[in-house]
PDB file of C-alpha atoms in Angstrom:
ATOM      1  CA  MET Z  16      -9.850 -43.378  -5.348  1.00  0.00           C
ATOM      2  CA  LYS Z  17      -7.066 -42.328  -2.927  1.00  0.00           C
ATOM      3  CA  LYS Z  18      -5.592 -40.091  -5.635  1.00  0.00           C
ATOM      4  CA  ASN Z  19      -8.932 -38.308  -6.101  1.00  0.00           C
ATOM      5  CA  VAL Z  20      -9.320 -37.704  -2.369  1.00  0.00           C
ATOM      6  CA  LEU Z  21      -5.732 -36.441  -2.105  1.00  0.00           C
ATOM      7  CA  CYS Z  22      -6.233 -34.194  -5.128  1.00  0.00           C
ATOM      8  CA  LEU Z  23      -9.461 -32.793  -3.634  1.00  0.00           C
ATOM      9  CA  LEU Z  24      -7.733 -32.087  -0.314  1.00  0.00           C
ATOM     10  CA  LEU Z  25      -4.854 -30.283  -2.035  1.00  0.00           C
ATOM     11  CA  MET Z  26      -7.237 -28.158  -4.095  1.00  0.00           C
ATOM     12  CA  SER Z  27      -9.247 -27.265  -0.980  1.00  0.00           C
ATOM     13  CA  PHE Z  28      -6.065 -26.244   0.839  1.00  0.00           C
ATOM     14  CA  PHE Z  29      -5.010 -24.110  -2.149  1.00  0.00           C
ATOM     15  CA  PHE Z  30      -8.348 -22.264  -2.364  1.00  0.00           C
ATOM     16  CA  MET Z  31      -8.509 -21.705   1.412  1.00  0.00           C
ATOM     17  CA  ASN Z  32      -5.073 -20.032   1.330  1.00  0.00           C
ATOM     18  CA  CYS Z  33      -5.998 -17.875  -1.662  1.00  0.00           C
ATOM     19  CA  SER Z  34      -9.154 -16.561  -0.061  1.00  0.00           C
ATOM     20  CA  SER Z  35      -7.429 -15.625   3.218  1.00  0.00           C
ATOM     21  CA  GLN Z  36      -4.984 -13.207   1.554  1.00  0.00           C
ATOM     22  CA  VAL Z  37      -5.499  -9.519   2.207  1.00  0.00           C
ATOM     23  CA  GLU Z  38      -6.634  -7.643  -0.883  1.00  0.00           C
ATOM     24  CA  VAL Z  39      -5.309  -4.112  -1.184  1.00  0.00           C
ATOM     25  CA  LYS Z  40      -7.551  -1.356  -2.534  1.00  0.00           C
ATOM     26  CA  SER Z  41      -5.915   0.908  -5.070  1.00  0.00           C
ATOM     27  CA  ILE Z  42      -6.303   4.371  -6.561  1.00  0.00           C
ATOM     28  CA  SER Z  43      -4.791   5.889  -9.707  1.00  0.00           C
ATOM     29  CA  THR Z  44      -2.592   8.979  -9.607  1.00  0.00           C
ATOM     30  CA  LYS Z  45      -5.315  10.895 -11.478  1.00  0.00           C
ATOM     31  CA  GLU Z  46      -7.869   9.938  -8.817  1.00  0.00           C
ATOM     32  CA  LEU Z  47      -5.355  10.945  -6.141  1.00  0.00           C
ATOM     33  CA  LYS Z  48      -4.836  14.356  -7.749  1.00  0.00           C
ATOM     34  CA  GLU Z  49      -8.580  14.958  -7.844  1.00  0.00           C
ATOM     35  CA  LEU Z  50      -8.930  13.855  -4.223  1.00  0.00           C
ATOM     36  CA  LEU Z  51      -6.085  16.141  -3.119  1.00  0.00           C
ATOM     37  CA  SER Z  52      -7.772  19.101  -4.808  1.00  0.00           C
ATOM     38  CA  LYS Z  53     -10.994  18.521  -2.865  1.00  0.00           C
ATOM     39  CA  GLU Z  54      -9.998  17.523   0.641  1.00  0.00           C
ATOM     40  CA  LYS Z  55      -7.192  17.000   3.145  1.00  0.00           C
ATOM     41  CA  ILE Z  56      -6.267  13.317   3.180  1.00  0.00           C
ATOM     42  CA  GLN Z  57      -3.711  11.138   4.945  1.00  0.00           C
ATOM     43  CA  LEU Z  58      -1.059  10.653   2.285  1.00  0.00           C
ATOM     44  CA  MET Z  59       2.095   8.747   3.212  1.00  0.00           C
ATOM     45  CA  ASP Z  60       5.274   8.337   1.181  1.00  0.00           C
ATOM     46  CA  VAL Z  61       7.032   5.063   2.115  1.00  0.00           C
ATOM     47  CA  ARG Z  62      10.206   5.642   0.053  1.00  0.00           C
ATOM     48  CA  THR Z  63      13.731   6.017   1.447  1.00  0.00           C
ATOM     49  CA  PRO Z  64      15.077   9.462   2.488  1.00  0.00           C
ATOM     50  CA  LYS Z  65      17.395   9.405  -0.563  1.00  0.00           C
ATOM     51  CA  GLU Z  66      14.399   8.902  -2.898  1.00  0.00           C
ATOM     52  CA  ILE Z  67      12.417  11.634  -1.141  1.00  0.00           C
ATOM     53  CA  LYS Z  68      15.204  14.148  -1.844  1.00  0.00           C
ATOM     54  CA  GLU Z  69      14.385  13.692  -5.547  1.00  0.00           C
ATOM     55  CA  GLY Z  70      10.877  15.037  -4.936  1.00  0.00           C
ATOM     56  CA  ALA Z  71       7.611  14.210  -3.206  1.00  0.00           C
ATOM     57  CA  ILE Z  72       3.916  15.060  -3.296  1.00  0.00           C
ATOM     58  CA  ALA Z  73       3.432  18.290  -1.331  1.00  0.00           C
ATOM     59  CA  THR Z  74       1.141  17.158   1.520  1.00  0.00           C
ATOM     60  CA  ALA Z  75       2.711  13.724   2.142  1.00  0.00           C
ATOM     61  CA  THR Z  76       4.088  12.495   5.428  1.00  0.00           C
ATOM     62  CA  PHE Z  77       7.003  10.048   5.394  1.00  0.00           C
ATOM     63  CA  SER Z  78       7.794   6.638   6.837  1.00  0.00           C
ATOM     64  CA  ASN Z  79      10.482   4.486   5.224  1.00  0.00           C
ATOM     65  CA  TYR Z  80       9.120   1.009   4.434  1.00  0.00           C
ATOM     66  CA  PHE Z  81      12.611  -0.481   4.858  1.00  0.00           C
ATOM     67  CA  ASP Z  82      12.900   0.658   8.496  1.00  0.00           C
ATOM     68  CA  THR Z  83      12.631  -2.332  10.830  1.00  0.00           C
ATOM     69  CA  ASN Z  84      10.017  -0.468  12.872  1.00  0.00           C
ATOM     70  CA  PHE Z  85       8.005   0.806   9.878  1.00  0.00           C
ATOM     71  CA  LYS Z  86       4.665  -0.242  11.363  1.00  0.00           C
ATOM     72  CA  GLU Z  87       5.314   1.557  14.663  1.00  0.00           C
ATOM     73  CA  LYS Z  88       6.616   4.740  12.991  1.00  0.00           C
ATOM     74  CA  ALA Z  89       3.669   4.873  10.571  1.00  0.00           C
ATOM     75  CA  SER Z  90       1.211   4.287  13.427  1.00  0.00           C
ATOM     76  CA  GLU Z  91       2.629   7.298  15.329  1.00  0.00           C
ATOM     77  CA  ILE Z  92       1.798   9.556  12.374  1.00  0.00           C
ATOM     78  CA  LEU Z  93      -1.471   8.119  11.056  1.00  0.00           C
ATOM     79  CA  ASP Z  94      -5.043   8.444  12.330  1.00  0.00           C
ATOM     80  CA  LYS Z  95      -6.682   5.005  12.271  1.00  0.00           C
ATOM     81  CA  SER Z  96     -10.163   6.508  11.936  1.00  0.00           C
ATOM     82  CA  LYS Z  97      -9.401   7.985   8.474  1.00  0.00           C
ATOM     83  CA  PRO Z  98      -8.366   6.349   5.171  1.00  0.00           C
ATOM     84  CA  VAL Z  99      -4.650   6.261   4.362  1.00  0.00           C
ATOM     85  CA  TYR Z 100      -3.193   6.672   0.856  1.00  0.00           C
ATOM     86  CA  LEU Z 101       0.294   5.190   0.366  1.00  0.00           C
ATOM     87  CA  TYR Z 102       2.800   5.630  -2.421  1.00  0.00           C
ATOM     88  CA  CYS Z 103       6.396   4.666  -3.127  1.00  0.00           C
ATOM     89  CA  ARG Z 104       8.526   4.873  -6.275  1.00  0.00           C
ATOM     90  CA  SER Z 105       6.477   2.531  -8.504  1.00  0.00           C
ATOM     91  CA  GLY Z 106       3.726   1.066  -6.312  1.00  0.00           C
ATOM     92  CA  ASN Z 107       5.238  -2.265  -5.252  1.00  0.00           C
ATOM     93  CA  ARG Z 108       6.599  -1.277  -1.835  1.00  0.00           C
ATOM     94  CA  SER Z 109       3.511   0.741  -0.992  1.00  0.00           C
ATOM     95  CA  GLU Z 110       1.369  -2.309  -1.781  1.00  0.00           C
ATOM     96  CA  LYS Z 111       3.388  -4.330   0.749  1.00  0.00           C
ATOM     97  CA  ALA Z 112       3.162  -1.473   3.246  1.00  0.00           C
ATOM     98  CA  SER Z 113      -0.588  -1.285   2.603  1.00  0.00           C
ATOM     99  CA  LYS Z 114      -0.983  -4.930   3.590  1.00  0.00           C
ATOM    100  CA  ILE Z 115       0.895  -4.344   6.843  1.00  0.00           C
ATOM    101  CA  LEU Z 116      -1.256  -1.365   7.784  1.00  0.00           C
ATOM    102  CA  GLN Z 117      -4.459  -3.080   6.652  1.00  0.00           C
ATOM    103  CA  GLU Z 118      -3.707  -6.042   8.909  1.00  0.00           C
ATOM    104  CA  ASN Z 119      -3.402  -3.527  11.744  1.00  0.00           C
ATOM    105  CA  GLY Z 120      -6.827  -2.020  11.233  1.00  0.00           C
ATOM    106  CA  TYR Z 121      -6.216   0.850   8.794  1.00  0.00           C
ATOM    107  CA  GLU Z 122      -8.307   1.516   5.693  1.00  0.00           C
ATOM    108  CA  VAL Z 123      -5.550   1.775   3.080  1.00  0.00           C
ATOM    109  CA  TYR Z 124      -5.359   2.672  -0.617  1.00  0.00           C
ATOM    110  CA  ASN Z 125      -2.238   1.991  -2.675  1.00  0.00           C
ATOM    111  CA  VAL Z 126      -1.413   4.628  -5.302  1.00  0.00           C
ATOM    112  CA  LEU Z 127      -0.855   2.712  -8.555  1.00  0.00           C
ATOM    113  CA  GLY Z 128       2.389   3.586 -10.346  1.00  0.00           C
ATOM    114  CA  GLY Z 129       3.655   5.515  -7.322  1.00  0.00           C
ATOM    115  CA  TYR Z 130       5.741   8.674  -7.537  1.00  0.00           C
ATOM    116  CA  ASN Z 131       7.101   7.787 -10.989  1.00  0.00           C
ATOM    117  CA  LYS Z 132       3.591   7.876 -12.444  1.00  0.00           C
ATOM    118  CA  TRP Z 133       2.714  11.015 -10.473  1.00  0.00           C
ATOM    119  CA  LYS Z 134       5.830  12.776 -11.796  1.00  0.00           C
ATOM    120  CA  GLN Z 135       4.984  11.825 -15.407  1.00  0.00           C
ATOM    121  CA  GLU Z 136       1.478  13.264 -15.119  1.00  0.00           C
ATOM    122  CA  ASN Z 137       2.223  16.424 -13.120  1.00  0.00           C
TER     123      ASN Z 137
END
């Protein structure tokens, strides 16, 4: 009986933690291209300056995810009242950056596949 109660408590704790995680919305590079052709959006590149020298999407602003004050620097550039689209090299860093900005009240979309995918398609 004690084992069942303990097991039930552990499962409840597990499901409570899973449901409290922030889910990041995403967009494909094809959807991003279509969006960019129709309207002016907030597009932010969160790669390092060295990576940006290799190329970037034309209308993007920049804020290095690895900077210790990433959140503050991004907040200086971005308008909280409009959606933000983030990309990095492959989409992993921008997903982490998306969570940070989402927790601070921004509506954020992570660009799946990042700049690598964009470069392959364009």
